[in-house]
Short mmCIF file of C-alpha atoms in Angstrom, two decimals:
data_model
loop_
_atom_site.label_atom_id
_atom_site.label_comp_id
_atom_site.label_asym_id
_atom_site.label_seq_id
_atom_site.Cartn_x
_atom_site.Cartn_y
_atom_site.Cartn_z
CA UNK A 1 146.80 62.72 163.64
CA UNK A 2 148.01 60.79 166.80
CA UNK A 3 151.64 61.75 165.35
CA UNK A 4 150.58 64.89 164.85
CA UNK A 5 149.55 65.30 168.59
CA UNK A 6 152.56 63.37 169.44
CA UNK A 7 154.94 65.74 168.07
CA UNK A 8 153.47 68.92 169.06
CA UNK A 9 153.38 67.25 172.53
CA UNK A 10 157.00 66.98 172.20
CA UNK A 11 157.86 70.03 171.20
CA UNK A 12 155.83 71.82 174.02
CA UNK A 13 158.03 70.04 176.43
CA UNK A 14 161.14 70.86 174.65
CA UNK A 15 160.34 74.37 175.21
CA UNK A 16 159.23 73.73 178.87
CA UNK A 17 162.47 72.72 179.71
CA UNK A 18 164.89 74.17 177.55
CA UNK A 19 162.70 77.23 176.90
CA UNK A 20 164.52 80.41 177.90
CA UNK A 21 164.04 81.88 181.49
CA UNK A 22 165.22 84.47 184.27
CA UNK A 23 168.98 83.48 185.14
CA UNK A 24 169.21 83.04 188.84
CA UNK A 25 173.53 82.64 189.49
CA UNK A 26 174.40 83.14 193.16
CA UNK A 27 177.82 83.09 192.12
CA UNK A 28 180.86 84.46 194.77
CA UNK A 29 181.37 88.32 194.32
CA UNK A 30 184.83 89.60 194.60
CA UNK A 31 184.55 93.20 196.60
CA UNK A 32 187.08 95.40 196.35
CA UNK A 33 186.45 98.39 198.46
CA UNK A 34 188.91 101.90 198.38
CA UNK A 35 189.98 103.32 201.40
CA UNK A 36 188.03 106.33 200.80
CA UNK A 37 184.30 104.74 201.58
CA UNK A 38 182.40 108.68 201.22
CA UNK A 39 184.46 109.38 197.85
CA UNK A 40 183.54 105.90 196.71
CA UNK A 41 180.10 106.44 197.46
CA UNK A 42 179.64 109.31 195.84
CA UNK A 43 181.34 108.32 192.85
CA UNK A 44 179.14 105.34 192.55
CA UNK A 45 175.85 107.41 193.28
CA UNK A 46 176.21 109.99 190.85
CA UNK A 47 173.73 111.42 188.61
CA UNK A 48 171.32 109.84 190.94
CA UNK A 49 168.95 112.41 193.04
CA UNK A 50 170.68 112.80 196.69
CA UNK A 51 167.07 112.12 197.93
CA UNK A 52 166.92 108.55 197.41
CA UNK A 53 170.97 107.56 196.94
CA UNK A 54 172.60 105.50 198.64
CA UNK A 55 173.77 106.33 202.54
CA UNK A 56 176.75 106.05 204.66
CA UNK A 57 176.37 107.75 207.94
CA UNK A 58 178.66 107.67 210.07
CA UNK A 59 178.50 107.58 214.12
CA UNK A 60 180.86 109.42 214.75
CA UNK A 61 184.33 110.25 212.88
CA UNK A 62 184.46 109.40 209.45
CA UNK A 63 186.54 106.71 208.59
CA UNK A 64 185.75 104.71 212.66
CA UNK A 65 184.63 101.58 213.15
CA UNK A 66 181.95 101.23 215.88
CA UNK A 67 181.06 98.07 217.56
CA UNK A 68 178.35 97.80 215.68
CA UNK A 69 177.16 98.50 212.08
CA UNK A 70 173.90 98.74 210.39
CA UNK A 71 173.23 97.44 206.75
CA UNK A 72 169.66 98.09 204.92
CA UNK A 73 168.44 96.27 202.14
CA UNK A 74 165.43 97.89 200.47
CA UNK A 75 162.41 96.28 198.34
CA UNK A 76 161.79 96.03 194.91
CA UNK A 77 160.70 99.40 193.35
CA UNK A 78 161.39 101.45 196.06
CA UNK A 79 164.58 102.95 197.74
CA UNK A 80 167.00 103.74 200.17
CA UNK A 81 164.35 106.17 201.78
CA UNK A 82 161.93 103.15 202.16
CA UNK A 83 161.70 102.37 205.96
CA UNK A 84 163.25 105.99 207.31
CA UNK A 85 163.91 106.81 209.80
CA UNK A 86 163.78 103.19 211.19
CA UNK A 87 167.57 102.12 210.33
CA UNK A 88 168.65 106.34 211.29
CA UNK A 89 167.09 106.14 214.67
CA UNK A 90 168.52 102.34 215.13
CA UNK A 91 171.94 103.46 214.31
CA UNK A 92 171.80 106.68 216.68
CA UNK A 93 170.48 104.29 219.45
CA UNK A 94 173.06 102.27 219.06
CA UNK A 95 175.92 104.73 218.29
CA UNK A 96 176.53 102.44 214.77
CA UNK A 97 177.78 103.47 211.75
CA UNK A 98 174.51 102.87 208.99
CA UNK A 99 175.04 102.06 205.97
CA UNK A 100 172.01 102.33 203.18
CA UNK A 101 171.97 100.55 200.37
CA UNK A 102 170.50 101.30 196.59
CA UNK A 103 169.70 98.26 194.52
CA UNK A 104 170.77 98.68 190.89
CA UNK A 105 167.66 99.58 188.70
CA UNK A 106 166.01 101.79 191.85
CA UNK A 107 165.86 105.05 192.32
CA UNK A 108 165.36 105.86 188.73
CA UNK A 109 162.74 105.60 185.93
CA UNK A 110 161.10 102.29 184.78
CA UNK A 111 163.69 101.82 182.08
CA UNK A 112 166.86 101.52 184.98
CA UNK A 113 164.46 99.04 186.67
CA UNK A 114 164.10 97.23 183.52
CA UNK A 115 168.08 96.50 183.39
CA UNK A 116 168.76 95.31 186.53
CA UNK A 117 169.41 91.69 187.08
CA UNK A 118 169.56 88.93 189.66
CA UNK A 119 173.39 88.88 189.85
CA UNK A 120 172.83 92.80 190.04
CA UNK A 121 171.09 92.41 193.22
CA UNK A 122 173.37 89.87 194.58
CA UNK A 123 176.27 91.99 193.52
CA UNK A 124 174.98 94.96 195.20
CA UNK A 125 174.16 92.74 198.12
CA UNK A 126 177.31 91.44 198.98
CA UNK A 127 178.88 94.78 198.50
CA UNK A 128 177.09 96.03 201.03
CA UNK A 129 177.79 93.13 203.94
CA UNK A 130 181.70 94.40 202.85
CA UNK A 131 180.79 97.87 203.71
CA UNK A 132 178.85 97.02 206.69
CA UNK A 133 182.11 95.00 207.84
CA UNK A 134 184.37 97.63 207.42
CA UNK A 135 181.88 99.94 209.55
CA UNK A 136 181.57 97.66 212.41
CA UNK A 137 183.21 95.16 214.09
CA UNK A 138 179.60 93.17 213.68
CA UNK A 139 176.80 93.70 211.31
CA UNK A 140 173.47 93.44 211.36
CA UNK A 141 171.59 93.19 208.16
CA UNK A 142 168.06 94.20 207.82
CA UNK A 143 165.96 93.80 204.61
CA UNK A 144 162.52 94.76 203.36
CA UNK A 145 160.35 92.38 201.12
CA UNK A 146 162.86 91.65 198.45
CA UNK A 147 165.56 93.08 200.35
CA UNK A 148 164.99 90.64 203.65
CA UNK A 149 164.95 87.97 200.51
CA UNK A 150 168.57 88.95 199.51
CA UNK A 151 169.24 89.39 203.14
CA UNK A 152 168.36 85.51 204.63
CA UNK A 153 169.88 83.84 201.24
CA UNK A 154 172.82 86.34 202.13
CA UNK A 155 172.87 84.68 205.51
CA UNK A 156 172.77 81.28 204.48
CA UNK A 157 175.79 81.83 201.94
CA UNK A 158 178.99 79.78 202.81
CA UNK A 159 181.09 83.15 201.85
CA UNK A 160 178.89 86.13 202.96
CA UNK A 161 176.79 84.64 205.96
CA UNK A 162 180.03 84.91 207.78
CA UNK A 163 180.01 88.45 207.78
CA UNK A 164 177.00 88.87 208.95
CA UNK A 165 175.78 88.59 212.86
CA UNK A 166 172.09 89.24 212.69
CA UNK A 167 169.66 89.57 209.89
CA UNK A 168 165.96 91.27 210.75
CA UNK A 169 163.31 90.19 207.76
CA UNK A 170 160.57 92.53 207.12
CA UNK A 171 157.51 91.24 205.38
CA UNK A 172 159.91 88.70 203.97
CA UNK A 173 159.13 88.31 199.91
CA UNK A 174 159.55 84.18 199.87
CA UNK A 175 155.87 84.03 197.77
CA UNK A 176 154.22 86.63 196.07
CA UNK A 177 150.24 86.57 197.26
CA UNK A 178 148.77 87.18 194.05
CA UNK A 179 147.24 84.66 191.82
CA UNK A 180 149.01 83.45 189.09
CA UNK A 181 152.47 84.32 190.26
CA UNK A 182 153.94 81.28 189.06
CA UNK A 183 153.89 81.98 185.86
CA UNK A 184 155.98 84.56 185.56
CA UNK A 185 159.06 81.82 186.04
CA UNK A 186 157.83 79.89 183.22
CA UNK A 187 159.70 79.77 179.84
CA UNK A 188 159.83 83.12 177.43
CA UNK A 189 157.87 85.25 180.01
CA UNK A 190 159.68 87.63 178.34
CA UNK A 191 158.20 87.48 175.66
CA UNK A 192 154.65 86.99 176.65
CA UNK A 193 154.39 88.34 179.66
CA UNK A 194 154.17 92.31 178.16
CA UNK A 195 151.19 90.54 176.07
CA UNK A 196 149.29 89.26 178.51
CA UNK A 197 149.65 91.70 181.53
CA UNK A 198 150.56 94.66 178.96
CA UNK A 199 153.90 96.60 178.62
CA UNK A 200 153.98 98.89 181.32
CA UNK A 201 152.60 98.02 184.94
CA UNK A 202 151.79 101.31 187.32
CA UNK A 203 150.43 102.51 190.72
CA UNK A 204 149.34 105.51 192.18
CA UNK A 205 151.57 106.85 195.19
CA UNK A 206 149.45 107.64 197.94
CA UNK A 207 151.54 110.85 198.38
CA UNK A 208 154.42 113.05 196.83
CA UNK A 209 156.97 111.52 199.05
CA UNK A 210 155.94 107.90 197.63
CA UNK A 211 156.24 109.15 194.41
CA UNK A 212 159.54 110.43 195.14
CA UNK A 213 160.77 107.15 196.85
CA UNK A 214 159.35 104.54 194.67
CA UNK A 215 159.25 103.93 190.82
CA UNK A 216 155.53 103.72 190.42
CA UNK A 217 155.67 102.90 187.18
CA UNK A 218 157.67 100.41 185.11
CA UNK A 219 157.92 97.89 182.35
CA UNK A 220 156.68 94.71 183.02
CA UNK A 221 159.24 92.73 182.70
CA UNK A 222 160.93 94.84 185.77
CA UNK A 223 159.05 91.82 187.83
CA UNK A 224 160.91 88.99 186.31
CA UNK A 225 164.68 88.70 188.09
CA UNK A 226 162.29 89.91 191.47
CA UNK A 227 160.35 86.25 190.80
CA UNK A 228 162.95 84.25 189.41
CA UNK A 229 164.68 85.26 193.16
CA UNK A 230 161.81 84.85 195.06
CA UNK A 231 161.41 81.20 193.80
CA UNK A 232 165.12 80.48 194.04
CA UNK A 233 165.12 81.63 197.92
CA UNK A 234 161.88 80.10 198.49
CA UNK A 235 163.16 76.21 197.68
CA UNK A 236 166.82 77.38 200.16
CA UNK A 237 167.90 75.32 202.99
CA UNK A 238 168.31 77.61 205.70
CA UNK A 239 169.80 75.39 207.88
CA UNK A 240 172.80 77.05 207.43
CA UNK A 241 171.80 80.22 208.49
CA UNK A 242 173.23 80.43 212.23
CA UNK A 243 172.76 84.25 212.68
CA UNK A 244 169.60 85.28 214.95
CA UNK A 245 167.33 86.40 212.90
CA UNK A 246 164.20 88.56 213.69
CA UNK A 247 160.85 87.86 211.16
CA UNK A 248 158.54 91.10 211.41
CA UNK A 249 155.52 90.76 209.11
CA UNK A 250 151.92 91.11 208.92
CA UNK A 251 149.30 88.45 208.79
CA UNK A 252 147.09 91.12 206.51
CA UNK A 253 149.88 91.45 204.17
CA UNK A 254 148.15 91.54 200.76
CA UNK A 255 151.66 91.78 198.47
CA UNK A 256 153.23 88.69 199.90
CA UNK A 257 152.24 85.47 201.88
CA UNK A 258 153.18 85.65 205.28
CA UNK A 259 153.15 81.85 205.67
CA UNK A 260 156.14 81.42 203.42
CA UNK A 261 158.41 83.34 205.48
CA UNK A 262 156.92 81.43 208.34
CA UNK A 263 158.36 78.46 206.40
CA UNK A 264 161.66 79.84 205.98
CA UNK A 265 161.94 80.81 209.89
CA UNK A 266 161.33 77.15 210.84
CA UNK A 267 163.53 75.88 208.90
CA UNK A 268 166.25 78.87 209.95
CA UNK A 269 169.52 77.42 212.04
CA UNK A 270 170.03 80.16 213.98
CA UNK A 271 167.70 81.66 217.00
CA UNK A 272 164.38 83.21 215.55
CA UNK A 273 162.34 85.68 217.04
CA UNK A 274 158.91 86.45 215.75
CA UNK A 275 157.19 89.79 216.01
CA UNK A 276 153.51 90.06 214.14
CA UNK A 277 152.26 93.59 213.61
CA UNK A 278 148.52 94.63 212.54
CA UNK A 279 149.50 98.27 211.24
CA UNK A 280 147.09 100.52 212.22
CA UNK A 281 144.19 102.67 209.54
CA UNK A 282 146.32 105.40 208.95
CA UNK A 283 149.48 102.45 207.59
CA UNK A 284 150.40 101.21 204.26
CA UNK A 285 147.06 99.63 202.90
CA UNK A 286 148.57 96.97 201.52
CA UNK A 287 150.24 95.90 204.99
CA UNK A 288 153.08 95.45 203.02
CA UNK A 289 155.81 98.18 204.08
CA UNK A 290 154.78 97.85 207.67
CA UNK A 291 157.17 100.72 208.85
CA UNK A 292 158.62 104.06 207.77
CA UNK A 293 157.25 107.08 207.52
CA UNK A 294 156.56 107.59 204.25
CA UNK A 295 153.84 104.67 203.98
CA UNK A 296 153.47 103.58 207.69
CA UNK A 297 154.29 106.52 210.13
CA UNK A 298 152.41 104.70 212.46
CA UNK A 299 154.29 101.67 212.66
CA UNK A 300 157.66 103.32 213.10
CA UNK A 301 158.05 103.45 216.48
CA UNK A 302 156.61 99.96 217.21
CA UNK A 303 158.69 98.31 214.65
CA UNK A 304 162.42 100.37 215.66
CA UNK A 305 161.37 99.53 219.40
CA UNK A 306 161.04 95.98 218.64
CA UNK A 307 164.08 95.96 216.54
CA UNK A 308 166.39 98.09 219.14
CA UNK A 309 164.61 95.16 221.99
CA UNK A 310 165.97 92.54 219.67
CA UNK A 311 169.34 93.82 219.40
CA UNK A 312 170.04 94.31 223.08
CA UNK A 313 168.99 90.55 223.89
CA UNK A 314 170.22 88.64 221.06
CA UNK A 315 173.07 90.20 219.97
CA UNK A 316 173.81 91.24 223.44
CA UNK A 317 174.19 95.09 221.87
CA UNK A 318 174.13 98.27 224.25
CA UNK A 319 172.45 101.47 223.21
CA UNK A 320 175.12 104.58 223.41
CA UNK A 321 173.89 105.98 226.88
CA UNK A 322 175.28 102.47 228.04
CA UNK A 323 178.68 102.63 226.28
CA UNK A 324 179.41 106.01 227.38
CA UNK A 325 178.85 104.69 230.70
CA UNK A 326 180.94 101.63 230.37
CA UNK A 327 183.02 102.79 227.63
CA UNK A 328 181.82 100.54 224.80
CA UNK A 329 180.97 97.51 224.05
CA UNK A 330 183.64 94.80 222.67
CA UNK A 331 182.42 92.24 220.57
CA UNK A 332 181.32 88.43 221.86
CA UNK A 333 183.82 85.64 221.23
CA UNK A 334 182.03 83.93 218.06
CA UNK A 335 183.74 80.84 219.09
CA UNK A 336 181.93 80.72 222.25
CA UNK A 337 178.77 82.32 220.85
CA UNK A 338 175.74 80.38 221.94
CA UNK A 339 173.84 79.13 219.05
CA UNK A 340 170.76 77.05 220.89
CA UNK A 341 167.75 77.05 218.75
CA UNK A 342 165.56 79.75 220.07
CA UNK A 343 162.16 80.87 219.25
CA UNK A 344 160.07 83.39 220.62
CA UNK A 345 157.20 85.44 219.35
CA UNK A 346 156.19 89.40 220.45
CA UNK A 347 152.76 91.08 218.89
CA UNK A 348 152.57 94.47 218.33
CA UNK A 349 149.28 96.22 217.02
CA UNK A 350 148.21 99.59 216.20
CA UNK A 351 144.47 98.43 217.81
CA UNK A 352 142.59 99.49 220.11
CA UNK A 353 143.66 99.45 224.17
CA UNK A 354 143.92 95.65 225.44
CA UNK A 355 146.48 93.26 227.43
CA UNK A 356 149.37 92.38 226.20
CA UNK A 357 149.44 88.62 224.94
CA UNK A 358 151.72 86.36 227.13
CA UNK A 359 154.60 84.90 224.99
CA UNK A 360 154.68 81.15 224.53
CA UNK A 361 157.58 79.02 225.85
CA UNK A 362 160.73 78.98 223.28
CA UNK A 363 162.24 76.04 221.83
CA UNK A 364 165.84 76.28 223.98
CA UNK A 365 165.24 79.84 224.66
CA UNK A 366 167.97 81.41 226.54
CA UNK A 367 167.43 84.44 228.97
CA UNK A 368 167.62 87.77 227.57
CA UNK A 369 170.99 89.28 228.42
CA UNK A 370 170.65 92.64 230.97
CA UNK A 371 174.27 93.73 230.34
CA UNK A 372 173.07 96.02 227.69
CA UNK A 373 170.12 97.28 229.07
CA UNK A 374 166.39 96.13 229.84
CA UNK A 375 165.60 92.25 228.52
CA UNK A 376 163.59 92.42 225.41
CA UNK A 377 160.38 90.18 226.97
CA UNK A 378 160.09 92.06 230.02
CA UNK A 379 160.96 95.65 228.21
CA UNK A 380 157.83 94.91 225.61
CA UNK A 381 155.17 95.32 227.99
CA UNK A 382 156.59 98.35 229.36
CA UNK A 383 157.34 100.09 226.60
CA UNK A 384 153.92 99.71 225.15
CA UNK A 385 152.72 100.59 229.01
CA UNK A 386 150.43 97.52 228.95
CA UNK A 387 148.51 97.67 225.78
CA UNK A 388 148.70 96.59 222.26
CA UNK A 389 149.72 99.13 219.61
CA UNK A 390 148.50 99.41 217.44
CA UNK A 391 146.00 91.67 193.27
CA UNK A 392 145.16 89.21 189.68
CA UNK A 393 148.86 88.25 188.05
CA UNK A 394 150.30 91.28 189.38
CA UNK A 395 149.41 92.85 192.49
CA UNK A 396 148.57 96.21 192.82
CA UNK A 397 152.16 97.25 194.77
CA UNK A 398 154.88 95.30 194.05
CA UNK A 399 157.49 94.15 197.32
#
């Protein structure tokens, strides 16, 4: 009997660790972009519904590079239309050439979602810092729950985090919030996981336009490359990440855990700014997709302000009134770039009236530059005029 026990003991941790699970390779992508970036486009997009496609917008001429260019990463399930018109307005702010990215798998039914894979993502990821790079002379990356994930391990890449110059993480997916998570990295999920949670996982849209821009329902095993990436950004060393990087997220978030992204922002090399929201009744339930219109209409003004503050004080960007007054912007010298660590923290609420909260002191925070308009800290209180705006294995929305 002890045998017995002995062997089956054995055996369990054969599987354990040479079980099959999610592949997670981070391996260089080769890019090789045409000259002809709309054609390419929409050979790439088609047979997908214009509505949630992939984007290029241009500033102004097709074919120009601006100063600066806009890249956007969206979450799992959803699409391109996810935070709009937070990256539009952004880019027409900043007269910068946008450029909207679908992951493989999205936009389409459960059984696309199904086939997508980690090196999909990463794939489509570094594609689209190559795009962004041949839009503007610096790019700014900004990401959504899964997307901010493949956006800060983007950053902290030896190859792509050079073609980056700023990365803005939205509700940051480093930990999934909902019990028994962990699991769904363990050996043959694939094979159990449709047993145990069932084959096909779905939620209801809170409105035709969510239907529209999300997948709301999908095989189950859609979930596993998302957690097999989670897990592999969550254990990163972000040291190497020297862009600026702006964390947005919301303490209430019930889809992810808010203190994991905390962890990865300490750890982060480059300056961080941190900018807490509490979305306001008529927001995303969840407190997930803190922004857009679609979910959070209420947010989207808060969260592009804070964004557009960011940009003018860390990146040292001008909005367009201020480059047709100066004739644009060049770009810093990176070699002379300023990389002090910097911390500071903003707090924007859709509550009730109340004062705004006074920012604590940053770790080697340098003053906000005024070439390209009001500082971000003093701009803040002014711009919200003194007051504060304001599952189970799976959960119930997925990031």
């Amino acid at each position: 009997m002890t045998k017995l026990i002995l062997l089956l003991a054995l055996v369990a941790l054969a599987l354990w660790l040479f079980g099959p699970r999610e592949p997670v390779r981070l391996e260089p992508v080769a890019v090789d972009l045409p000259g002809d970036l709309d054609g390419w486009l929409t050979a790439r997009e088609a047979g997908i519904r214009p509505d949630v496609a992939a984007r290029l917008i241009w500033a102004g001429e097709p074919g120009m590079q601006t100063d600066l260019s806009i890249v956007y990463l969206h979450g799992f399930s959803a699409s391109p239309r996810e935070l709009s018109p937070v990256p539009e307005r952004l880019a027409a702010e900043f007269g910068a050439n946008l450029f909207i990215t679908r992951l493989t798998g999205h936009g389409q039914d459960g059984a696309a979602l199904a086939g997508a894979s980690v090196a999909d993502w990463w794939r489509d990821t570094a594609e689209a810092i190559a795009v962004g790079q041949r839009l503007g002379r610096r790019v700014v990356v900004i990401g959504t729950s899964t997307g901010a994930t493949l956006a800060a391990e983007a950053a902290r890449d030896p190859a792509l985090g050079q073609g980056i110059d700023g990365v803005v993480l939205i509700s940051g997916n480093f930990q999934l919030k909902a019990r028994g998570v962990q699991l769904l990295t363990w050996p043959f999920a694939r094979w159990w996981l449709p047993r145990v949670a069932g084959e096909t996982r779905c939620f209801e849209p809170r409105s035709p336009d969510h239907a529209a821009a999300w997948t709301s329902c999908y095989p189950t095993v859609s979930v596993l490359p998302m957690a097999a990436r989670v897990r592999h950004a969550r254990g990163g060393d972000y040291a190497a990440a020297k862009q600026p990087a702006l964390f947005i997220w919301a303490e209430a978030d019930q889809v992810v855990d808010p203190a994991a992204a905390m962890r990865v922002a300490q750890g982060w090399g480059g300056p961080v700014t941190k900018a807490p929201m509490v979305p306001g009744p008529g927001d995303d339930p969840s407190r997930h997709v803190i922004a857009g219109d679609i979910v959070s209409p209420g947010m989207t003004g808060p969260v592009t302000g804070i964004i557009a503050d960011w940009l003018r004080a860390s990146l040292n960007c001008a909005g367009l009134a201020a480059q047709k007054k100066t004739g644009g912007t060049r770009p810093p010298d990176k070699s002379v770039r300023p990389r002090s660590r910097q911390i500071a923290i903003l707090w924007v609420s859709a509550g009730p009236p109340g004062p705004v909260p006074s920012l604590p002191e940053s770790i080697g925070r340098r003053p906000a530059r005024r070439r390209c308009g009001r500082p971000m800290f003093s701009s803040m209180k002014s711009r919200t005029s003194g007051r504060m705006f304001s599952r189970q294995l799976l959960p119930a929305k997925m990031p």
